């Protein structure tokens, strides 16, 4: 059974978007009811699958979506953590196919979803966002928090800001500028008061979550287990160090401090084994517990990345993260989060990894 508070207004005050604030996070863990496994029906309990970065503008990726089993169980949930498709028509087709295969589908937008460069209609990225949210409503895709069989599911809108990156930069190497490396600066079209070059977009998207605060509080008081999810990255530790990256400035265009603040305001600072956040964007498969919250990324990614077996292919996707009251085992394979599980993070070390040094013709 699903329950949610439907709020349809997507108009937001510019002052909220530009206001510089940090969310107040409680210092203690939020107390929740005891965990009770859901009752099984027809042999199946509630199953929750996660997936990000579908990029179905690639024909190979659209074919993968079509290949998913059409055998649907009445308690199957899919969380789609953004970057479904650049083209609106491909977005509609993809979400329609997913809705045929899962009883409940939840969605948050990614940056590629808001690109406008090839659209036939003339609209900016905010207008496209509203168009996508309206389409989701018509398709029966959830974009608001909800409770399904006692499990709280909370989609979180977000965007990145450059000041999210606080680690030492790589010097002595000619690294392309953000404008050159990141197509968002050209493929997205924003109203004059919003920009990728400051914190305005991160604040604007975070403010979109405020309309659901009453629902979130209800979920906190009634649900012992909660899954939050976003497209962007909430903590820099969820990305490899700069010296490991072919584009060392990647951390400047991946995450938001306000996103992590909001996650902690939901799960609590101490959190518990019943708290999980799903994200996407970087295409690095990830599964790690940081300060009491399990952070998971399960990306389909681009065909060329799958051909390199970057994340072990696609046969394990979508990843089942929850079954009948219990969170699932770790995502496999997770090269980078497994690496950091046994190797300390040393961001002050700016000596390029050998494969990166070769890429920049330094060795």
Short mmCIF file of C-alpha atoms in Angstrom, two decimals:
data_model
loop_
_atom_site.label_atom_id
_atom_site.label_comp_id
_atom_site.label_asym_id
_atom_site.label_seq_id
_atom_site.Cartn_x
_atom_site.Cartn_y
_atom_site.Cartn_z
CA UNK A 1 0.00 0.00 0.00
CA UNK A 2 1.33 3.41 -0.96
CA UNK A 3 0.61 6.67 0.77
CA UNK A 4 1.89 10.14 0.00
CA UNK A 5 1.03 13.81 0.22
CA UNK A 6 0.45 15.22 -3.23
CA UNK A 7 1.69 18.78 -3.73
CA UNK A 8 1.66 20.03 -7.30
CA UNK A 9 3.13 23.53 -7.01
CA UNK A 10 6.57 23.97 -8.58
CA UNK A 11 6.84 27.77 -8.33
CA UNK A 12 9.62 28.91 -6.02
CA UNK A 13 10.66 32.30 -4.75
CA UNK A 14 13.92 33.63 -6.22
CA UNK A 15 14.92 34.82 -2.76
CA UNK A 16 14.81 31.24 -1.48
CA UNK A 17 16.97 30.11 -4.37
CA UNK A 18 19.64 32.74 -3.71
CA UNK A 19 19.57 32.66 0.08
CA UNK A 20 22.83 31.40 1.63
CA UNK A 21 21.93 29.02 4.43
CA UNK A 22 22.93 25.72 5.93
CA UNK A 23 20.33 23.31 7.24
CA UNK A 24 20.25 22.74 10.98
CA UNK A 25 20.94 19.05 11.58
CA UNK A 26 20.02 17.41 14.86
CA UNK A 27 22.97 16.16 16.87
CA UNK A 28 21.28 12.95 17.95
CA UNK A 29 19.90 9.97 16.11
CA UNK A 30 16.21 10.17 15.20
CA UNK A 31 14.24 7.51 17.04
CA UNK A 32 12.01 5.33 14.91
CA UNK A 33 9.65 2.39 15.46
CA UNK A 34 11.04 -1.13 15.59
CA UNK A 35 11.57 -2.93 12.31
CA UNK A 36 8.82 -5.38 11.35
CA UNK A 37 9.19 -7.42 8.16
CA UNK A 38 6.39 -6.92 5.65
CA UNK A 39 3.82 -9.66 5.13
CA UNK A 40 4.45 -11.71 2.02
CA UNK A 41 1.87 -12.01 -0.71
CA UNK A 42 2.00 -14.65 -3.45
CA UNK A 43 5.43 -15.66 -2.14
CA UNK A 44 7.00 -12.21 -2.50
CA UNK A 45 7.53 -9.42 -0.03
CA UNK A 46 8.37 -5.83 -0.91
CA UNK A 47 11.36 -5.66 -3.26
CA UNK A 48 13.20 -2.41 -3.98
CA UNK A 49 15.60 -2.10 -6.91
CA UNK A 50 17.90 0.84 -7.67
CA UNK A 51 19.37 2.15 -10.90
CA UNK A 52 20.92 5.38 -12.17
CA UNK A 53 22.38 6.88 -15.33
CA UNK A 54 20.37 4.94 -17.90
CA UNK A 55 21.31 7.28 -20.79
CA UNK A 56 18.80 5.71 -23.13
CA UNK A 57 19.63 8.11 -25.95
CA UNK A 58 22.16 5.35 -26.68
CA UNK A 59 20.29 2.64 -28.64
CA UNK A 60 22.20 -0.06 -26.72
CA UNK A 61 20.89 1.30 -23.42
CA UNK A 62 17.32 1.56 -24.66
CA UNK A 63 17.61 -2.04 -25.84
CA UNK A 64 18.78 -3.03 -22.35
CA UNK A 65 15.68 -1.41 -20.81
CA UNK A 66 13.46 -3.25 -23.29
CA UNK A 67 15.18 -6.51 -22.34
CA UNK A 68 14.14 -6.28 -18.68
CA UNK A 69 11.69 -8.94 -17.65
CA UNK A 70 8.04 -8.02 -18.06
CA UNK A 71 7.08 -10.40 -15.23
CA UNK A 72 5.98 -7.88 -12.63
CA UNK A 73 5.33 -8.63 -8.99
CA UNK A 74 2.82 -6.49 -7.12
CA UNK A 75 5.39 -5.22 -4.63
CA UNK A 76 8.31 -4.33 -6.90
CA UNK A 77 9.74 -0.82 -6.56
CA UNK A 78 12.37 0.84 -8.77
CA UNK A 79 14.27 3.96 -7.71
CA UNK A 80 15.66 5.80 -10.75
CA UNK A 81 18.41 8.17 -9.62
CA UNK A 82 18.49 10.46 -12.62
CA UNK A 83 20.05 10.79 -16.09
CA UNK A 84 17.38 8.78 -17.86
CA UNK A 85 17.69 10.48 -21.26
CA UNK A 86 18.59 13.79 -22.83
CA UNK A 87 15.72 13.75 -25.32
CA UNK A 88 12.22 14.20 -23.93
CA UNK A 89 10.71 11.52 -26.17
CA UNK A 90 13.33 8.99 -25.04
CA UNK A 91 12.61 9.91 -21.42
CA UNK A 92 8.89 9.23 -21.89
CA UNK A 93 9.53 5.91 -23.63
CA UNK A 94 12.04 4.79 -20.99
CA UNK A 95 9.84 5.63 -18.03
CA UNK A 96 6.84 4.00 -19.72
CA UNK A 97 8.82 0.78 -20.21
CA UNK A 98 9.99 0.83 -16.60
CA UNK A 99 6.48 1.45 -15.31
CA UNK A 100 5.29 -1.61 -17.23
CA UNK A 101 7.89 -3.71 -15.42
CA UNK A 102 7.64 -2.32 -11.86
CA UNK A 103 4.58 -1.65 -9.74
CA UNK A 104 6.12 1.54 -8.34
CA UNK A 105 8.72 3.72 -10.04
CA UNK A 106 10.32 6.72 -8.33
CA UNK A 107 12.42 9.35 -10.12
CA UNK A 108 14.67 12.32 -9.46
CA UNK A 109 16.15 14.36 -12.33
CA UNK A 110 19.80 14.39 -13.31
CA UNK A 111 21.72 16.94 -15.33
CA UNK A 112 21.35 15.10 -18.67
CA UNK A 113 17.59 15.02 -18.22
CA UNK A 114 17.60 18.83 -18.30
CA UNK A 115 19.74 19.35 -21.39
CA UNK A 116 17.93 21.34 -24.08
CA UNK A 117 20.31 21.31 -27.05
CA UNK A 118 18.39 18.86 -29.31
CA UNK A 119 14.80 19.51 -28.23
CA UNK A 120 12.38 20.63 -30.92
CA UNK A 121 10.47 22.82 -28.47
CA UNK A 122 11.96 26.08 -27.24
CA UNK A 123 12.14 25.89 -23.44
CA UNK A 124 14.76 26.40 -20.77
CA UNK A 125 15.93 23.74 -18.31
CA UNK A 126 13.48 24.72 -15.57
CA UNK A 127 10.59 24.55 -18.03
CA UNK A 128 11.85 21.15 -19.15
CA UNK A 129 12.06 20.04 -15.50
CA UNK A 130 8.40 20.91 -14.97
CA UNK A 131 7.53 19.14 -18.22
CA UNK A 132 9.29 15.98 -16.99
CA UNK A 133 7.58 16.14 -13.60
CA UNK A 134 4.19 16.57 -15.28
CA UNK A 135 4.94 13.58 -17.51
CA UNK A 136 5.88 11.49 -14.49
CA UNK A 137 2.57 12.33 -12.87
CA UNK A 138 0.68 11.23 -15.98
CA UNK A 139 2.68 7.98 -16.18
CA UNK A 140 2.16 7.19 -12.50
CA UNK A 141 5.85 7.71 -11.68
CA UNK A 142 6.43 9.05 -8.16
CA UNK A 143 8.58 12.15 -7.58
CA UNK A 144 7.39 12.86 -4.03
CA UNK A 145 8.09 11.02 -0.75
CA UNK A 146 5.90 8.01 -0.04
CA UNK A 147 5.50 5.02 2.26
CA UNK A 148 5.16 1.55 0.79
CA UNK A 149 4.51 -1.31 3.21
CA UNK A 150 6.18 0.56 6.05
CA UNK A 151 9.28 1.57 4.09
CA UNK A 152 9.84 5.32 3.70
CA UNK A 153 11.11 6.40 0.27
CA UNK A 154 12.22 10.01 -0.12
CA UNK A 155 13.37 11.44 -3.49
CA UNK A 156 15.66 14.47 -3.07
CA UNK A 157 16.13 17.15 -5.70
CA UNK A 158 19.69 18.46 -5.95
CA UNK A 159 22.33 20.12 -8.11
CA UNK A 160 26.09 20.51 -7.77
CA UNK A 161 28.25 23.51 -6.88
CA UNK A 162 31.98 23.99 -7.35
CA UNK A 163 32.65 24.81 -3.67
CA UNK A 164 31.59 21.24 -2.81
CA UNK A 165 35.19 20.32 -3.66
CA UNK A 166 37.49 21.02 -0.70
CA UNK A 167 40.40 18.75 -1.55
CA UNK A 168 43.79 19.80 -2.94
CA UNK A 169 43.84 20.48 -6.67
CA UNK A 170 46.21 18.78 -9.08
CA UNK A 171 48.83 21.28 -10.26
CA UNK A 172 51.49 21.19 -12.95
CA UNK A 173 49.14 19.57 -15.46
CA UNK A 174 47.07 21.31 -18.11
CA UNK A 175 43.54 20.24 -17.16
CA UNK A 176 40.61 21.39 -19.34
CA UNK A 177 38.36 24.02 -17.75
CA UNK A 178 34.95 23.11 -16.37
CA UNK A 179 33.34 24.91 -19.32
CA UNK A 180 35.24 22.72 -21.75
CA UNK A 181 34.83 19.43 -19.89
CA UNK A 182 31.24 19.72 -18.68
CA UNK A 183 28.52 20.01 -21.31
CA UNK A 184 26.04 21.23 -18.69
CA UNK A 185 27.48 24.73 -19.13
CA UNK A 186 26.21 24.75 -22.72
CA UNK A 187 23.47 22.10 -22.96
CA UNK A 188 21.42 23.47 -20.03
CA UNK A 189 19.62 26.80 -20.33
CA UNK A 190 18.85 28.61 -17.08
CA UNK A 191 16.95 31.80 -16.24
CA UNK A 192 19.22 34.75 -15.55
CA UNK A 193 19.19 34.38 -11.75
CA UNK A 194 20.48 30.79 -11.85
CA UNK A 195 23.94 29.65 -12.88
CA UNK A 196 26.33 26.69 -12.77
CA UNK A 197 29.06 29.12 -11.74
CA UNK A 198 27.85 29.70 -8.17
CA UNK A 199 25.66 28.05 -5.53
CA UNK A 200 22.34 29.35 -6.88
CA UNK A 201 21.35 26.14 -8.67
CA UNK A 202 22.29 23.93 -5.72
CA UNK A 203 20.21 26.14 -3.42
CA UNK A 204 17.31 26.30 -5.84
CA UNK A 205 17.04 22.55 -6.26
CA UNK A 206 17.46 21.95 -2.54
CA UNK A 207 14.62 24.41 -1.88
CA UNK A 208 12.36 22.23 -4.04
CA UNK A 209 12.43 19.65 -1.24
CA UNK A 210 10.85 22.06 1.26
CA UNK A 211 7.35 21.46 -0.08
CA UNK A 212 7.57 17.87 1.19
CA UNK A 213 8.75 18.60 4.73
CA UNK A 214 5.44 17.64 6.37
CA UNK A 215 5.43 14.32 4.54
CA UNK A 216 9.07 13.70 5.51
CA UNK A 217 8.24 14.33 9.17
CA UNK A 218 5.38 11.84 8.96
CA UNK A 219 7.74 9.27 7.44
CA UNK A 220 10.32 9.89 10.17
CA UNK A 221 7.73 9.31 12.88
CA UNK A 222 6.18 6.18 11.40
CA UNK A 223 8.89 4.36 9.42
CA UNK A 224 11.71 2.38 11.00
CA UNK A 225 13.50 2.14 7.63
CA UNK A 226 14.03 4.95 5.13
CA UNK A 227 15.70 5.12 1.73
CA UNK A 228 16.55 8.55 0.37
CA UNK A 229 17.88 9.03 -3.14
CA UNK A 230 19.28 11.77 -5.37
CA UNK A 231 21.14 12.05 -8.63
CA UNK A 232 24.09 14.05 -7.34
CA UNK A 233 26.75 13.05 -4.82
CA UNK A 234 26.28 14.09 -1.17
CA UNK A 235 29.87 13.57 0.07
CA UNK A 236 33.24 13.94 -1.61
CA UNK A 237 34.41 10.64 -0.06
CA UNK A 238 31.99 8.92 -2.47
CA UNK A 239 34.25 9.76 -5.40
CA UNK A 240 37.85 8.63 -6.04
CA UNK A 241 40.62 11.08 -5.19
CA UNK A 242 41.58 13.55 -7.89
CA UNK A 243 44.88 11.85 -8.66
CA UNK A 244 42.92 8.73 -9.65
CA UNK A 245 40.65 10.52 -12.13
CA UNK A 246 41.20 11.12 -15.84
CA UNK A 247 39.49 14.46 -15.22
CA UNK A 248 40.88 15.55 -11.83
CA UNK A 249 38.44 18.46 -11.52
CA UNK A 250 35.44 16.13 -11.57
CA UNK A 251 34.64 16.72 -7.85
CA UNK A 252 33.79 20.35 -8.67
CA UNK A 253 30.77 19.27 -10.75
CA UNK A 254 29.30 16.31 -8.85
CA UNK A 255 27.87 17.21 -5.48
CA UNK A 256 26.17 19.47 -2.97
CA UNK A 257 26.75 20.26 0.70
CA UNK A 258 23.06 21.07 1.07
CA UNK A 259 22.20 17.59 -0.16
CA UNK A 260 24.23 15.92 2.58
CA UNK A 261 22.78 18.30 5.18
CA UNK A 262 19.29 17.32 4.09
CA UNK A 263 20.10 13.61 4.15
CA UNK A 264 21.40 13.94 7.71
CA UNK A 265 18.31 15.92 8.71
CA UNK A 266 16.23 12.94 7.59
CA UNK A 267 18.30 9.99 8.80
CA UNK A 268 19.94 11.69 11.80
CA UNK A 269 23.63 12.31 12.40
CA UNK A 270 24.37 8.98 14.07
CA UNK A 271 21.92 7.10 11.86
CA UNK A 272 21.63 3.29 11.91
CA UNK A 273 21.76 0.13 9.84
CA UNK A 274 18.28 1.01 8.59
CA UNK A 275 19.38 4.20 6.78
CA UNK A 276 20.35 4.18 3.10
CA UNK A 277 20.97 6.80 0.43
CA UNK A 278 21.14 6.01 -3.28
CA UNK A 279 22.86 8.38 -5.74
CA UNK A 280 24.23 8.48 -9.29
CA UNK A 281 26.04 10.84 -11.67
CA UNK A 282 29.71 9.73 -11.51
CA UNK A 283 29.13 6.27 -13.07
CA UNK A 284 31.29 4.66 -10.37
CA UNK A 285 29.59 1.67 -8.79
CA UNK A 286 29.68 2.31 -5.03
CA UNK A 287 28.54 0.70 -1.79
CA UNK A 288 29.92 2.02 1.48
CA UNK A 289 28.79 3.01 4.96
CA UNK A 290 29.95 6.51 5.97
CA UNK A 291 29.06 7.91 9.39
CA UNK A 292 26.22 5.45 9.82
CA UNK A 293 24.51 5.76 6.43
CA UNK A 294 24.85 3.27 3.60
CA UNK A 295 25.56 5.05 0.30
CA UNK A 296 24.93 3.11 -2.93
CA UNK A 297 25.40 3.85 -6.62
CA UNK A 298 24.28 1.33 -9.27
CA UNK A 299 24.75 2.96 -12.72
CA UNK A 300 23.98 1.50 -16.12
CA UNK A 301 26.37 4.13 -17.57
CA UNK A 302 27.42 4.46 -21.21
CA UNK A 303 27.99 1.53 -23.59
CA UNK A 304 31.72 2.22 -23.91
CA UNK A 305 32.07 2.12 -20.14
CA UNK A 306 30.29 -1.21 -19.95
CA UNK A 307 32.49 -2.60 -22.71
CA UNK A 308 35.49 -1.82 -20.51
CA UNK A 309 33.72 -3.80 -17.76
CA UNK A 310 34.07 -0.66 -15.65
CA UNK A 311 31.27 -1.75 -13.32
CA UNK A 312 31.15 -5.44 -14.15
CA UNK A 313 28.76 -5.09 -17.06
CA UNK A 314 24.99 -4.79 -16.70
CA UNK A 315 23.70 -8.27 -15.91
CA UNK A 316 23.48 -7.49 -12.17
CA UNK A 317 21.30 -4.42 -12.76
CA UNK A 318 18.95 -3.14 -11.51
CA UNK A 319 20.36 -3.85 -8.08
CA UNK A 320 17.97 -5.21 -5.46
CA UNK A 321 18.71 -3.24 -2.33
CA UNK A 322 15.77 -4.28 -0.17
CA UNK A 323 13.66 -7.40 0.29
CA UNK A 324 10.82 -7.90 2.76
CA UNK A 325 12.09 -5.72 5.59
CA UNK A 326 15.83 -6.24 5.11
CA UNK A 327 18.50 -4.41 3.16
CA UNK A 328 20.40 -6.54 0.66
CA UNK A 329 24.04 -7.57 0.54
CA UNK A 330 26.70 -5.30 -0.94
CA UNK A 331 26.73 -4.33 -4.59
CA UNK A 332 29.24 -6.40 -6.54
CA UNK A 333 31.57 -5.40 -8.05
CA UNK A 334 32.42 -2.05 -6.47
CA UNK A 335 36.04 -1.44 -7.35
CA UNK A 336 36.46 2.01 -5.85
CA UNK A 337 34.45 1.70 -2.64
CA UNK A 338 36.10 -1.69 -2.07
CA UNK A 339 39.48 -0.02 -2.64
CA UNK A 340 38.78 2.64 -0.02
CA UNK A 341 37.49 0.04 2.42
CA UNK A 342 41.10 -1.13 2.82
CA UNK A 343 43.13 1.90 1.69
CA UNK A 344 43.01 5.26 3.47
CA UNK A 345 41.91 8.27 1.47
CA UNK A 346 44.88 10.68 1.07
CA UNK A 347 43.63 13.71 -0.86
CA UNK A 348 46.76 15.69 0.02
CA UNK A 349 48.68 13.31 -2.27
CA UNK A 350 48.48 14.99 -5.69
CA UNK A 351 50.87 12.67 -7.55
CA UNK A 352 48.88 11.33 -10.49
CA UNK A 353 48.11 7.64 -10.62
CA UNK A 354 50.08 5.91 -13.41
CA UNK A 355 47.08 5.53 -15.73
CA UNK A 356 46.23 9.22 -15.33
CA UNK A 357 49.86 10.28 -15.83
CA UNK A 358 49.97 8.28 -19.06
CA UNK A 359 46.76 9.96 -20.18
CA UNK A 360 48.43 13.37 -19.76
CA UNK A 361 51.64 12.08 -21.42
CA UNK A 362 53.67 12.53 -18.25
CA UNK A 363 55.18 9.04 -18.35
#
